[in-house]
XYZ file of C-alpha atoms in Angstrom:
765
model
C 16.809 10.099 -6.101
C 20.013 8.852 -7.694
C 20.261 7.340 -11.154
C 20.847 3.658 -11.606
C 24.550 3.078 -12.283
C 26.182 0.212 -14.072
C 28.333 -2.346 -12.329
C 31.477 -0.596 -13.473
C 30.383 2.803 -12.193
C 29.458 1.357 -8.846
C 32.764 -0.413 -8.421
C 34.994 2.442 -9.536
C 34.678 5.734 -7.637
C 33.994 8.843 -9.657
C 37.276 10.327 -8.408
C 40.424 8.316 -7.724
C 40.477 7.538 -4.038
C 43.775 7.644 -2.182
C 45.440 4.293 -1.726
C 44.763 2.724 1.636
C 47.668 0.970 3.343
C 47.186 -2.484 4.756
C 48.020 -1.127 8.213
C 47.154 2.484 9.140
C 50.430 4.359 9.172
C 49.290 6.567 12.021
C 48.882 3.532 14.257
C 52.432 2.291 13.812
C 55.426 3.277 15.936
C 58.321 5.113 14.398
C 60.557 2.924 12.193
C 63.839 1.671 13.530
C 67.176 1.402 11.821
C 66.889 -2.367 11.472
C 63.401 -2.480 9.993
C 62.387 0.768 8.310
C 58.617 1.100 7.995
C 57.072 1.943 4.629
C 56.136 5.485 3.794
C 52.888 6.858 5.151
C 51.264 6.879 1.741
C 52.534 3.515 0.576
C 49.616 1.567 -0.910
C 48.760 -1.939 0.141
C 48.682 -3.056 -3.494
C 52.445 -2.563 -3.663
C 52.859 -5.937 -1.972
C 50.853 -7.957 -4.468
C 53.626 -9.871 -6.221
C 55.626 -12.583 -4.489
C 58.796 -10.562 -4.826
C 57.180 -7.504 -3.316
C 55.621 -9.525 -0.519
C 59.047 -10.465 0.778
C 60.019 -8.181 3.601
C 62.657 -6.070 1.892
C 63.442 -4.257 5.125
C 64.378 -7.481 6.936
C 67.789 -9.170 6.656
C 68.503 -11.567 3.849
C 67.798 -14.682 5.862
C 64.265 -13.475 6.585
C 63.551 -12.839 2.914
C 64.140 -16.513 2.217
C 60.891 -17.405 3.994
C 58.244 -17.819 1.267
C 55.473 -15.247 1.517
C 52.572 -17.145 0.021
C 53.302 -20.609 1.224
C 54.019 -19.622 4.763
C 56.225 -22.672 5.391
C 59.837 -23.020 6.337
C 62.238 -23.719 3.443
C 62.885 -27.392 3.096
C 59.610 -28.250 4.865
C 61.314 -28.479 8.272
C 60.128 -26.812 11.452
C 62.065 -25.594 14.381
C 62.611 -28.522 16.767
C 60.295 -28.472 19.755
C 57.615 -26.263 18.226
C 55.195 -29.129 17.587
C 55.917 -30.603 20.982
C 55.243 -27.228 22.598
C 51.851 -27.060 20.894
C 50.938 -30.526 22.171
C 52.052 -29.644 25.693
C 50.025 -26.423 25.567
C 46.946 -28.267 24.328
C 47.283 -30.871 27.074
C 47.654 -28.152 29.697
C 44.534 -26.428 28.369
C 42.549 -29.678 28.604
C 43.679 -30.243 32.188
C 42.782 -26.654 33.099
C 39.324 -26.974 31.538
C 38.524 -30.269 33.250
C 39.748 -28.946 36.607
C 37.673 -25.790 36.220
C 34.623 -27.831 35.251
C 34.895 -30.045 38.327
C 35.309 -27.033 40.621
C 32.321 -25.271 39.074
C 30.095 -28.309 39.466
C 31.173 -28.941 43.053
C 30.827 -25.315 44.168
C 27.768 -24.478 42.054
C 25.646 -27.449 43.087
C 25.654 -29.212 39.724
C 27.916 -32.132 40.659
C 26.235 -35.545 40.370
C 25.393 -37.382 43.576
C 24.044 -40.901 44.200
C 20.286 -41.033 44.725
C 18.796 -42.270 48.018
C 18.211 -46.026 48.293
C 14.465 -45.631 47.797
C 15.153 -44.005 44.390
C 17.918 -46.353 43.341
C 15.775 -47.720 40.517
C 15.789 -44.317 38.802
C 19.511 -43.628 39.206
C 21.373 -43.253 35.863
C 24.686 -43.759 37.646
C 27.791 -41.693 38.212
C 29.101 -42.445 34.726
C 26.143 -40.612 33.240
C 26.312 -37.925 35.922
C 29.893 -37.000 35.064
C 29.670 -37.967 31.418
C 27.100 -35.261 30.701
C 29.227 -32.231 31.742
C 32.468 -33.698 30.396
C 30.916 -34.492 27.018
C 29.412 -30.981 26.989
C 32.878 -29.540 27.631
C 34.304 -31.562 24.754
C 31.292 -30.558 22.637
C 31.883 -26.837 23.242
C 35.656 -27.008 22.820
C 35.512 -28.980 19.561
C 32.831 -26.682 18.168
C 34.928 -23.636 19.021
C 38.015 -25.043 17.300
C 35.992 -26.097 14.238
C 34.464 -22.664 13.752
C 37.778 -20.904 14.384
C 39.857 -22.981 11.979
C 37.333 -22.734 9.150
C 36.841 -18.984 9.606
C 40.606 -18.483 9.710
C 41.072 -20.487 6.513
C 38.458 -18.496 4.642
C 39.125 -14.983 5.906
C 42.480 -14.714 7.717
C 45.146 -16.977 6.242
C 47.065 -16.667 2.944
C 45.384 -17.761 -0.271
C 46.048 -17.555 -3.987
C 43.798 -18.143 -6.966
C 40.762 -18.783 -4.778
C 42.517 -21.629 -2.940
C 44.011 -21.717 0.557
C 47.785 -21.734 0.939
C 49.720 -24.463 2.705
C 48.847 -23.055 6.135
C 45.183 -22.821 5.187
C 45.158 -26.438 4.040
C 46.612 -27.472 7.397
C 43.858 -25.535 9.135
C 41.221 -27.233 6.992
C 42.528 -30.649 8.017
C 42.569 -29.551 11.652
C 39.005 -28.288 11.261
C 37.959 -31.650 9.835
C 39.426 -33.490 12.833
C 37.786 -31.036 15.261
C 34.428 -31.470 13.508
C 34.656 -35.255 13.856
C 35.399 -34.837 17.570
C 32.421 -32.471 17.770
C 30.208 -35.084 16.104
C 31.353 -37.844 18.488
C 30.837 -35.553 21.489
C 27.295 -34.790 20.310
C 26.486 -38.482 20.014
C 28.019 -39.191 23.429
C 26.018 -36.380 24.968
C 22.895 -37.759 23.304
C 23.430 -41.161 24.931
C 24.136 -39.617 28.335
C 21.050 -37.392 28.015
C 18.815 -40.378 27.235
C 20.268 -42.230 30.224
C 19.691 -39.223 32.490
C 16.092 -38.725 31.351
C 15.153 -42.411 31.502
C 16.875 -42.924 34.854
C 18.803 -45.996 33.729
C 22.568 -46.446 33.363
C 24.237 -47.066 30.036
C 23.859 -49.171 27.961
C 20.630 -50.334 29.567
C 18.902 -47.012 28.775
C 19.522 -47.232 25.016
C 16.513 -49.294 24.014
C 14.509 -48.430 20.915
C 11.403 -47.587 22.950
C 13.327 -45.342 25.365
C 15.081 -43.440 22.585
C 11.824 -42.963 20.649
C 9.974 -41.687 23.725
C 12.738 -39.242 24.559
C 12.852 -37.912 20.999
C 9.075 -37.438 20.953
C 8.950 -35.448 24.192
C 12.264 -33.673 24.842
C 13.792 -31.234 22.315
C 17.409 -31.402 23.526
C 18.147 -34.934 22.230
C 16.685 -33.968 18.864
C 18.989 -30.955 18.794
C 21.992 -33.151 19.540
C 21.183 -35.480 16.632
C 20.837 -32.471 14.325
C 24.233 -31.209 15.471
C 25.780 -34.641 14.914
C 24.445 -34.735 11.358
C 25.582 -31.218 10.462
C 29.035 -31.671 11.972
C 29.539 -34.942 10.111
C 28.849 -33.104 6.839
C 31.227 -30.305 7.853
C 33.930 -32.816 8.798
C 33.700 -34.645 5.482
C 33.615 -31.401 3.545
C 36.624 -29.925 5.352
C 38.585 -33.088 4.657
C 38.225 -32.769 0.876
C 37.664 -29.015 0.321
C 40.248 -27.147 -1.751
C 38.611 -23.749 -2.356
C 38.093 -20.642 -0.255
C 34.415 -20.518 -1.174
C 33.961 -24.043 0.171
C 35.777 -23.106 3.386
C 33.412 -20.159 3.836
C 30.331 -22.349 3.319
C 31.693 -24.922 5.765
C 32.306 -22.172 8.320
C 28.671 -21.114 7.939
C 27.622 -24.740 8.423
C 29.691 -24.977 11.599
C 28.091 -21.785 12.910
C 24.657 -23.227 12.170
C 25.613 -26.324 14.180
C 26.170 -24.095 17.228
C 22.557 -22.930 17.284
C 20.327 -25.968 18.034
C 21.661 -26.394 21.571
C 21.058 -22.720 22.372
C 17.344 -23.292 21.747
C 17.180 -25.953 24.455
C 18.614 -26.373 27.935
C 17.925 -23.595 30.425
C 16.214 -21.455 27.796
C 13.530 -23.922 26.746
C 10.046 -23.713 28.225
C 10.764 -20.939 30.736
C 9.889 -17.301 30.964
C 11.979 -15.121 28.695
C 12.987 -17.996 26.456
C 12.392 -15.780 23.424
C 15.203 -13.520 24.659
C 17.425 -16.206 26.163
C 17.446 -18.513 23.136
C 18.487 -15.889 20.564
C 20.921 -14.143 22.900
C 22.358 -17.582 23.641
C 22.879 -18.114 19.927
C 24.617 -14.752 19.566
C 26.731 -15.595 22.615
C 27.762 -19.000 21.233
C 28.650 -17.679 17.762
C 30.574 -14.700 19.134
C 32.536 -16.823 21.606
C 33.360 -19.496 19.011
C 34.618 -16.967 16.456
C 36.610 -15.102 19.124
C 38.206 -18.065 20.919
C 38.506 -20.370 17.923
C 39.950 -17.635 15.741
C 42.691 -16.927 18.263
C 43.530 -20.622 18.619
C 43.827 -20.970 14.831
C 45.910 -17.812 14.634
C 48.352 -18.991 17.302
C 48.817 -22.366 15.612
C 49.196 -20.824 12.145
C 51.364 -17.919 13.321
C 54.377 -20.182 13.578
C 54.363 -20.678 9.797
C 53.439 -17.207 8.531
C 55.724 -14.498 7.259
C 55.590 -11.121 8.973
C 53.336 -9.558 6.333
C 50.963 -12.530 6.400
C 50.857 -12.499 10.187
C 50.164 -8.755 10.236
C 47.315 -9.197 7.732
C 45.749 -12.047 9.697
C 46.130 -10.387 13.103
C 44.773 -7.059 11.848
C 41.626 -8.683 10.527
C 41.227 -10.847 13.603
C 41.533 -7.893 15.972
C 38.578 -6.191 14.278
C 36.504 -9.362 14.405
C 37.475 -9.945 18.041
C 36.315 -6.453 18.993
C 32.856 -7.126 17.554
C 32.766 -10.541 19.216
C 33.651 -9.003 22.584
C 30.700 -6.629 22.379
C 28.356 -9.416 21.215
C 29.467 -11.830 23.940
C 29.202 -9.216 26.691
C 25.758 -7.935 25.633
C 24.257 -11.387 25.035
C 25.723 -12.713 28.283
C 24.157 -9.834 30.172
C 20.737 -10.611 28.674
C 21.040 -14.312 29.481
C 22.123 -13.622 33.039
C 19.221 -11.217 33.584
C 16.714 -13.816 32.352
C 18.166 -16.715 34.343
C 18.989 -14.890 37.603
C 15.767 -12.929 37.980
C 17.346 -10.244 40.190
C 20.565 -8.795 41.588
C 20.303 -10.772 44.820
C 20.709 -14.107 43.034
C 24.027 -12.902 41.654
C 25.672 -13.350 45.072
C 23.256 -15.740 46.791
C 23.331 -18.624 44.302
C 25.927 -20.908 42.807
C 24.703 -19.952 39.345
C 25.382 -16.302 40.130
C 28.896 -17.163 41.312
C 29.695 -18.849 38.016
C 28.299 -15.831 36.155
C 30.618 -13.568 38.159
C 33.572 -15.829 37.338
C 32.720 -15.668 33.629
C 32.423 -11.895 33.865
C 35.874 -11.684 35.450
C 37.307 -13.818 32.636
C 35.644 -11.523 30.084
C 37.219 -8.450 31.688
C 40.645 -10.117 31.643
C 40.217 -11.051 27.985
C 39.228 -7.487 27.118
C 42.430 -6.283 28.837
C 44.564 -8.744 26.892
C 42.905 -7.659 23.671
C 43.688 -4.018 24.409
C 47.299 -4.960 25.134
C 47.475 -6.791 21.810
C 46.192 -3.804 19.887
C 48.351 -1.229 21.653
C 51.654 -3.081 21.834
C 52.294 -6.431 20.249
C 50.318 -6.042 17.007
C 51.929 -2.697 16.256
C 55.392 -4.055 16.970
C 54.865 -7.034 14.688
C 53.474 -4.726 11.987
C 56.435 -2.356 12.222
C 58.957 -5.229 12.198
C 60.621 -4.064 15.398
C 62.926 -6.158 17.556
C 63.553 -8.595 14.719
C 67.029 -9.441 15.964
C 69.933 -10.544 13.827
C 68.086 -13.049 11.679
C 71.025 -13.703 9.382
C 73.319 -14.778 12.202
C 70.508 -16.843 13.717
C 69.936 -18.597 10.408
C 73.634 -19.296 9.983
C 73.847 -20.863 13.447
C 70.900 -23.204 12.718
C 71.992 -24.308 9.274
C 70.087 -21.655 7.310
C 66.615 -23.186 7.671
C 65.225 -21.547 10.830
C 62.691 -18.722 10.193
C 63.386 -15.314 11.678
C 61.201 -15.458 14.787
C 61.328 -11.896 16.086
C 61.052 -10.911 19.710
C 57.829 -9.053 18.990
C 56.316 -12.122 17.330
C 57.293 -14.305 20.276
C 55.700 -11.773 22.600
C 52.512 -11.888 20.548
C 52.398 -15.688 20.612
C 53.063 -15.862 24.353
C 50.479 -13.239 25.197
C 48.029 -14.985 22.892
C 48.725 -18.300 24.610
C 47.887 -16.793 28.009
C 44.734 -15.287 26.520
C 43.794 -18.680 25.084
C 44.265 -20.283 28.503
C 41.819 -17.798 30.027
C 39.423 -18.498 27.168
C 39.703 -22.232 27.865
C 38.741 -21.609 31.479
C 35.782 -19.522 30.278
C 34.659 -22.403 28.029
C 34.813 -24.743 31.023
C 32.795 -22.248 33.077
C 30.146 -22.199 30.342
C 30.006 -26.003 30.287
C 29.608 -26.084 34.068
C 26.973 -23.360 33.898
C 24.828 -25.565 31.652
C 24.578 -28.125 34.486
C 24.193 -25.639 37.353
C 20.652 -25.073 38.722
C 19.288 -21.608 37.944
C 17.615 -19.356 40.541
C 14.690 -18.933 38.139
C 12.920 -22.189 37.327
C 13.379 -23.706 33.907
C 9.647 -24.444 33.546
C 6.571 -22.287 34.020
C 2.925 -23.114 34.658
C 1.558 -20.300 32.481
C 0.769 -21.805 29.032
C 1.177 -18.417 27.345
C 4.636 -17.896 28.831
C 5.619 -21.441 27.941
C 4.597 -20.844 24.330
C 5.757 -17.298 23.560
C 8.142 -16.527 26.436
C 6.228 -13.667 28.099
C 2.771 -13.119 29.660
C -0.251 -12.123 27.635
C 0.018 -8.378 26.966
C -2.876 -6.093 27.978
C -5.628 -5.028 25.616
C -4.003 -3.250 22.655
C -4.316 0.477 22.108
C -2.532 2.789 19.696
C -0.153 3.889 22.442
C 0.580 0.329 23.591
C 1.515 -0.698 20.070
C 4.549 1.548 20.560
C 5.168 1.270 24.311
C 4.796 -2.482 25.005
C 8.414 -2.969 24.047
C 9.760 -6.502 23.669
C 13.245 -6.275 22.123
C 14.131 -8.800 19.454
C 17.789 -9.687 19.983
C 18.404 -10.977 16.457
C 17.017 -7.974 14.580
C 18.481 -5.466 17.050
C 21.905 -7.041 16.544
C 21.476 -6.786 12.780
C 20.308 -3.164 12.956
C 23.167 -2.050 15.207
C 25.814 -3.838 13.129
C 24.404 -2.679 9.778
C 24.027 0.909 10.944
C 27.547 1.006 12.372
C 29.114 -0.431 9.208
C 27.128 1.919 6.962
C 28.046 5.044 8.911
C 31.658 3.931 9.078
C 31.700 3.607 5.289
C 30.207 7.092 4.908
C 32.829 8.465 7.297
C 35.651 6.776 5.389
C 34.506 8.317 2.089
C 34.190 11.741 3.692
C 37.590 11.476 5.341
C 39.239 10.258 2.123
C 38.265 13.440 0.288
C 36.773 11.627 -2.713
C 33.230 11.740 -4.041
C 30.912 12.516 -1.093
C 28.189 10.000 -0.341
C 24.681 11.395 -1.007
C 22.850 12.372 2.163
C 19.575 11.065 0.767
C 20.924 7.535 0.557
C 22.119 7.666 4.158
C 18.732 8.935 5.344
C 16.898 6.198 3.419
C 19.070 3.429 4.844
C 18.776 4.628 8.441
C 15.003 5.008 8.059
C 14.833 1.438 6.763
C 16.669 0.214 9.862
C 14.273 2.216 12.038
C 11.306 0.512 10.367
C 12.852 -2.884 11.188
C 13.152 -1.903 14.847
C 9.557 -0.672 14.842
C 8.261 -3.894 13.300
C 10.176 -6.293 15.569
C 11.013 -4.618 18.887
C 8.120 -2.260 19.627
C 4.634 -3.223 20.775
C 4.141 -4.728 17.317
C 6.611 -7.427 18.311
C 4.635 -8.290 21.442
C 1.135 -8.203 19.951
C 2.314 -9.851 16.733
C 2.692 -13.119 18.635
C -0.969 -13.143 19.753
C -2.896 -11.280 16.999
C -3.015 -12.200 13.319
C -3.717 -8.606 12.305
C -0.617 -7.252 14.064
C 1.468 -10.041 12.580
C 0.208 -8.962 9.153
C 1.274 -5.392 9.946
C 4.774 -6.692 10.746
C 4.719 -8.615 7.471
C 3.858 -5.505 5.458
C 6.453 -3.326 7.173
C 9.239 -5.863 6.736
C 8.329 -6.867 3.187
C 7.295 -3.556 1.625
C 8.454 -0.488 3.587
C 11.840 -1.418 5.075
C 13.229 -3.076 1.880
C 12.386 -0.066 -0.310
C 14.285 2.261 2.018
C 17.229 -0.109 2.428
C 17.544 -0.645 -1.338
C 17.593 3.107 -1.977
C 20.409 3.363 0.588
C 22.688 1.344 -1.778
C 24.771 -0.382 0.921
C 26.749 -2.562 -1.520
C 27.769 0.445 -3.606
C 28.917 2.228 -0.466
C 30.973 -0.796 0.590
C 32.629 -1.102 -2.841
C 33.641 2.559 -2.748
C 34.748 2.621 0.881
C 36.722 -0.625 1.055
C 40.342 -0.595 -0.172
C 40.665 -1.658 -3.807
C 44.024 -3.395 -3.348
C 44.700 -6.858 -2.008
C 45.729 -6.873 1.640
C 48.813 -9.053 1.876
C 48.020 -12.424 0.313
C 44.503 -12.887 1.728
C 41.287 -12.287 -0.194
C 40.087 -8.842 0.849
C 36.620 -7.941 2.103
C 36.008 -6.066 -1.140
C 36.938 -9.144 -3.164
C 34.536 -11.247 -1.081
C 31.760 -8.743 -1.735
C 32.401 -8.784 -5.471
C 32.416 -12.568 -5.330
C 28.925 -12.501 -3.836
C 27.608 -9.832 -6.220
C 28.816 -11.751 -9.281
C 27.861 -15.219 -8.020
C 25.723 -17.553 -10.114
C 23.351 -18.048 -7.190
C 22.605 -14.336 -6.947
C 22.281 -14.137 -10.720
C 19.634 -16.860 -10.590
C 17.505 -15.639 -7.671
C 17.615 -12.037 -8.915
C 16.127 -12.966 -12.278
C 12.467 -11.915 -12.628
C 10.750 -15.279 -12.073
C 12.508 -16.365 -8.820
C 12.418 -12.841 -7.355
C 8.695 -12.477 -8.119
C 7.935 -15.971 -6.800
C 9.718 -15.396 -3.495
C 8.015 -12.034 -3.022
C 4.451 -12.598 -4.189
C 3.698 -16.311 -4.177
C 5.458 -17.378 -0.977
C 2.644 -15.690 0.995
C 0.168 -18.280 -0.264
C 2.475 -21.156 0.731
C 3.043 -19.711 4.197
C -0.429 -18.536 5.222
C -2.696 -20.952 3.402
C -0.967 -24.153 4.557
C -0.315 -25.640 8.025
C 3.210 -24.188 7.885
C 2.044 -20.931 9.470
C 0.559 -22.483 12.606
C 3.535 -24.787 13.065
C 6.122 -22.029 12.566
C 4.546 -19.751 15.181
C 4.946 -22.417 17.868
C 8.743 -22.095 17.873
C 10.649 -18.874 18.266
C 13.395 -19.812 15.809
C 10.962 -20.711 13.013
C 8.992 -17.531 13.702
C 12.197 -15.521 13.293
C 12.888 -17.394 10.069
C 9.527 -16.157 8.737
C 10.401 -12.565 9.601
C 13.840 -12.885 7.992
C 12.186 -14.310 4.873
C 9.836 -11.319 4.661
C 12.749 -8.884 4.822
C 15.037 -10.798 2.451
C 12.347 -11.489 -0.164
C 11.232 -7.868 -0.129
C 14.801 -6.603 -0.430
C 15.516 -8.919 -3.373
C 12.333 -7.944 -5.230
C 12.766 -4.185 -4.862
C 16.494 -4.440 -5.606
C 15.530 -5.932 -8.983
C 13.027 -3.105 -9.549
C 14.743 0.056 -8.258
C 18.107 -1.118 -6.960
C 21.117 1.187 -7.174
C 23.658 -1.432 -6.142
C 25.489 -3.364 -8.872
C 24.377 -6.820 -9.774
C 23.515 -9.158 -12.620
C 21.627 -7.944 -15.656
C 18.226 -6.553 -14.732
C 15.096 -6.565 -16.922
C 14.160 -3.478 -18.885
C 12.184 -0.691 -17.244
C 8.898 -1.642 -18.959
C 9.356 -5.223 -17.721
C 9.950 -3.946 -14.199
C 6.744 -1.941 -14.301
C 4.861 -5.064 -15.395
C 6.415 -6.984 -12.478
C 5.311 -4.279 -10.041
C 1.688 -4.294 -11.247
C 1.583 -8.083 -11.137
C 2.854 -8.046 -7.544
C 0.209 -5.469 -6.599
C -2.536 -7.636 -8.109
C -1.313 -10.818 -6.425
C -1.022 -9.068 -3.064
C -4.548 -7.660 -3.329
C -5.884 -11.071 -4.352
C -4.198 -12.628 -1.307
C -5.840 -10.042 0.949
C -9.268 -10.841 -0.495
C -8.733 -14.575 0.118
C -7.803 -13.943 3.747
C -10.789 -11.645 4.302
C -13.287 -14.084 2.825
C -11.869 -17.203 4.469
C -14.183 -18.914 6.951
C -11.382 -20.977 8.530
C -8.939 -19.519 11.021
C -5.400 -19.403 9.653
C -2.982 -20.818 12.200
C -5.797 -22.092 14.425
C -3.549 -24.775 15.951
C -1.432 -21.973 17.405
C -3.897 -19.194 18.246
C -6.252 -21.555 20.077
C -3.464 -22.191 22.600
C -3.451 -18.488 23.557
C -6.542 -17.643 25.623
C -7.040 -13.896 25.175
C -9.183 -12.143 27.823
C -9.819 -9.237 25.442
C -10.554 -8.612 21.762
C -12.909 -10.139 19.228
C -12.921 -13.600 17.744
C -10.013 -15.105 15.858
C -11.942 -14.831 12.590
C -12.674 -11.118 13.128
C -8.977 -10.428 13.741
C -8.062 -12.429 10.659
C -10.445 -10.418 8.473
C -8.859 -7.227 9.772
C -5.443 -8.549 8.770
C -6.725 -9.491 5.315
C -8.092 -5.984 4.839
C -4.683 -4.558 5.682
C -3.005 -6.844 3.121
C -5.554 -5.837 0.470
C -5.277 -2.079 0.927
C -1.821 -1.372 2.323
C 0.259 -2.188 -0.765
C -0.972 0.695 -2.922
C 0.982 3.541 -1.301
C 4.460 1.925 -1.362
C 3.769 0.576 -4.853
C 2.997 4.080 -6.125
C 6.248 5.296 -4.571
C 8.172 2.508 -6.319
C 6.412 3.318 -9.601
C 7.489 6.949 -9.308
C 11.062 5.858 -8.599
C 10.994 3.577 -11.645
C 9.832 6.370 -13.972
C 12.458 8.700 -12.522
C 15.257 6.164 -13.039
C 13.974 5.389 -16.544
C 14.057 9.066 -17.476
C 17.565 9.488 -16.062
C 18.768 6.420 -17.963
C 17.391 7.735 -21.272
C 18.940 11.120 -20.527
C 22.360 9.541 -20.020
C 22.007 7.554 -23.230
C 21.060 10.669 -25.158
C 24.083 12.556 -23.820
C 26.355 9.651 -24.721
C 24.888 9.507 -28.225
C 25.386 13.264 -28.707
C 28.977 12.966 -27.551
C 29.676 10.177 -30.035
C 28.021 12.163 -32.812
C 30.129 15.241 -32.060
C 33.326 13.202 -32.008
C 32.398 11.181 -35.111
C 33.143 7.892 -33.367
C 30.864 5.074 -34.480
C 27.739 7.173 -34.762
C 24.686 5.214 -35.868
C 23.781 7.783 -38.522
C 27.293 7.764 -39.960
C 27.258 3.965 -40.071
C 23.937 4.037 -41.925
C 25.267 6.600 -44.436
C 28.321 4.425 -45.068
C 26.016 1.463 -45.655
C 23.962 3.442 -48.215
C 27.132 4.606 -49.895
C 28.375 1.045 -50.204
C 25.070 0.004 -51.790
C 25.298 2.929 -54.249
C 28.830 1.951 -55.178
C 27.800 -1.635 -55.837
C 24.981 -0.535 -58.125
C 27.318 1.795 -60.018
C 29.835 -0.993 -60.615
C 27.108 -3.306 -61.888
C 25.806 -0.680 -64.356
C 29.300 0.045 -65.531
């Protein structure tokens, strides 16, 4: 087990790592005579100052473009650029509306007048077409909001923790898009009420009708939540001036994407546990992918070459992850909604799915073309043309728009057009009837998303697999990033990463998969005892292993230390989080202990538990809380990663014993309770096998009472080991100071005694 390092030792590698260029030199084409590329070993930090950020290899006219501000000298733009953006946006809107109409007409989702005998329940054609059109506007505005805020925080130039001029423009654009998103949500709410009540607007918007709809149907409630969140995001983006605020607003916009994924086709049907979370992953991935490209194309007109290269390089990595997430989550959603391969070609819904798949393949091809050709050419500064002559002809104020940059913008515009069509296909898909019904008669399926599993056995606890999309996504992403960091350290030739840490981290991820996606995930929804087993694995076993893997230390050593271009680097963002006041507060002993030990009483011994199990999203929130609270607590006790000041080792041991006592006391309370915990939920699940609910609860309480001893003993051993290593390091440091005569404590004490002796001698004399 490794000793506990200080913050400084975790941030600085033991051996100087080679400088990492902002763009891998091996990926760039050979330099040309006009724009010589930097040397292969040139560090990215060499372009930190404004003078260095100017493209010294470009002609003089190009160097006049400010690097940090990203605007044209004099504040003027090339004539026609703004008009071209407006024309492109209008063309995209027309293409989306046309696609939406075609999808609804061909897929069977187009509104039609009801027969005369049902005329009293007809909401009207305005509502019929208003629903899909408002949904299209809803999706498009949400995509632009997420993209502009993410681009401001993570892609565009910034200085001193504040966005540059281009970033401020994006923030204002994000504010406008968020207001449009809010209005679209409210419009869709009104159309939804009209459709459910069967009355045209505004006749349907009575207080009684709205209240009845909100009490029964979850989708209108989700729309009101989205409207509230987007209004906050819009107001915040209009006044925000810091990168940290932009990042928080981007998170808020992503959160606003999720409520609608929990309703619609996914709600109340079989497989809704898979469809709802995969729908959330799909929505977030698509918004970051499409919205990021839109923001990049708009901002690219005002960025210098180095700034554009930095932004595009980061975006291409994000887009690759989004492509995988969108494809995998779309496949899961299609499998749940179609019910079989035959429906893929026999139904209108399947036809729209095929059209979306074709658009995804085209977008993947465009992304590959970007990475192989245009991004490299922009990075190398090729085909820049005679910028000086061009500037002289236009009065000296036109920026040096290179041929390669124009090619990138044009190819990106075509890619955005395909993305716009895909957004319209998604909006039409939400109104297209599915081959599999959206409601089921089985109360168990309606509640948990799958039929009652068979009687549990030891083998079935491992074989009744029910994958959890959220935790599987986290495990795959975390494992890939961790192994990539290990590979980068090994390839760089610096200090090798300990194998033990890698093994611990991967074992921790395996425990998460076991707790959430094996038979424990299936039986945990119907048995209190199995849910308690998930709780213990996620709160006590997985966090210990993940903490000993030291992922933050690995990231700080593997990520480049220099600033990439003018944008805050990933390493700087990580250090910002590690040194934040919020983390300093929650990692202090009292909050960390409260979240770990006392939150169990609030969850299990109040009605919160029964209510949370009814909804898949709240149930996932419980599981995430278990993992996060356990990770925070054991990071304070035995963490290797850097962080705020931790308590002394004796104080940590006291915290551990207190947590053991509280956990055992909780187990005793559960075992001796005569009332069923979560009865409002478990009574809705008629089990044809097993004992009573109280017997199962007592079994779970016994597990909570006895299970914590083994991992606690392991943590205690780790604490004593780290304590001994810390004292050993202090002793070696003290011996070194004593040998060198620098500020040794004994020498200081001798000097103090000598000064006292001299004072006494002077007094006697």
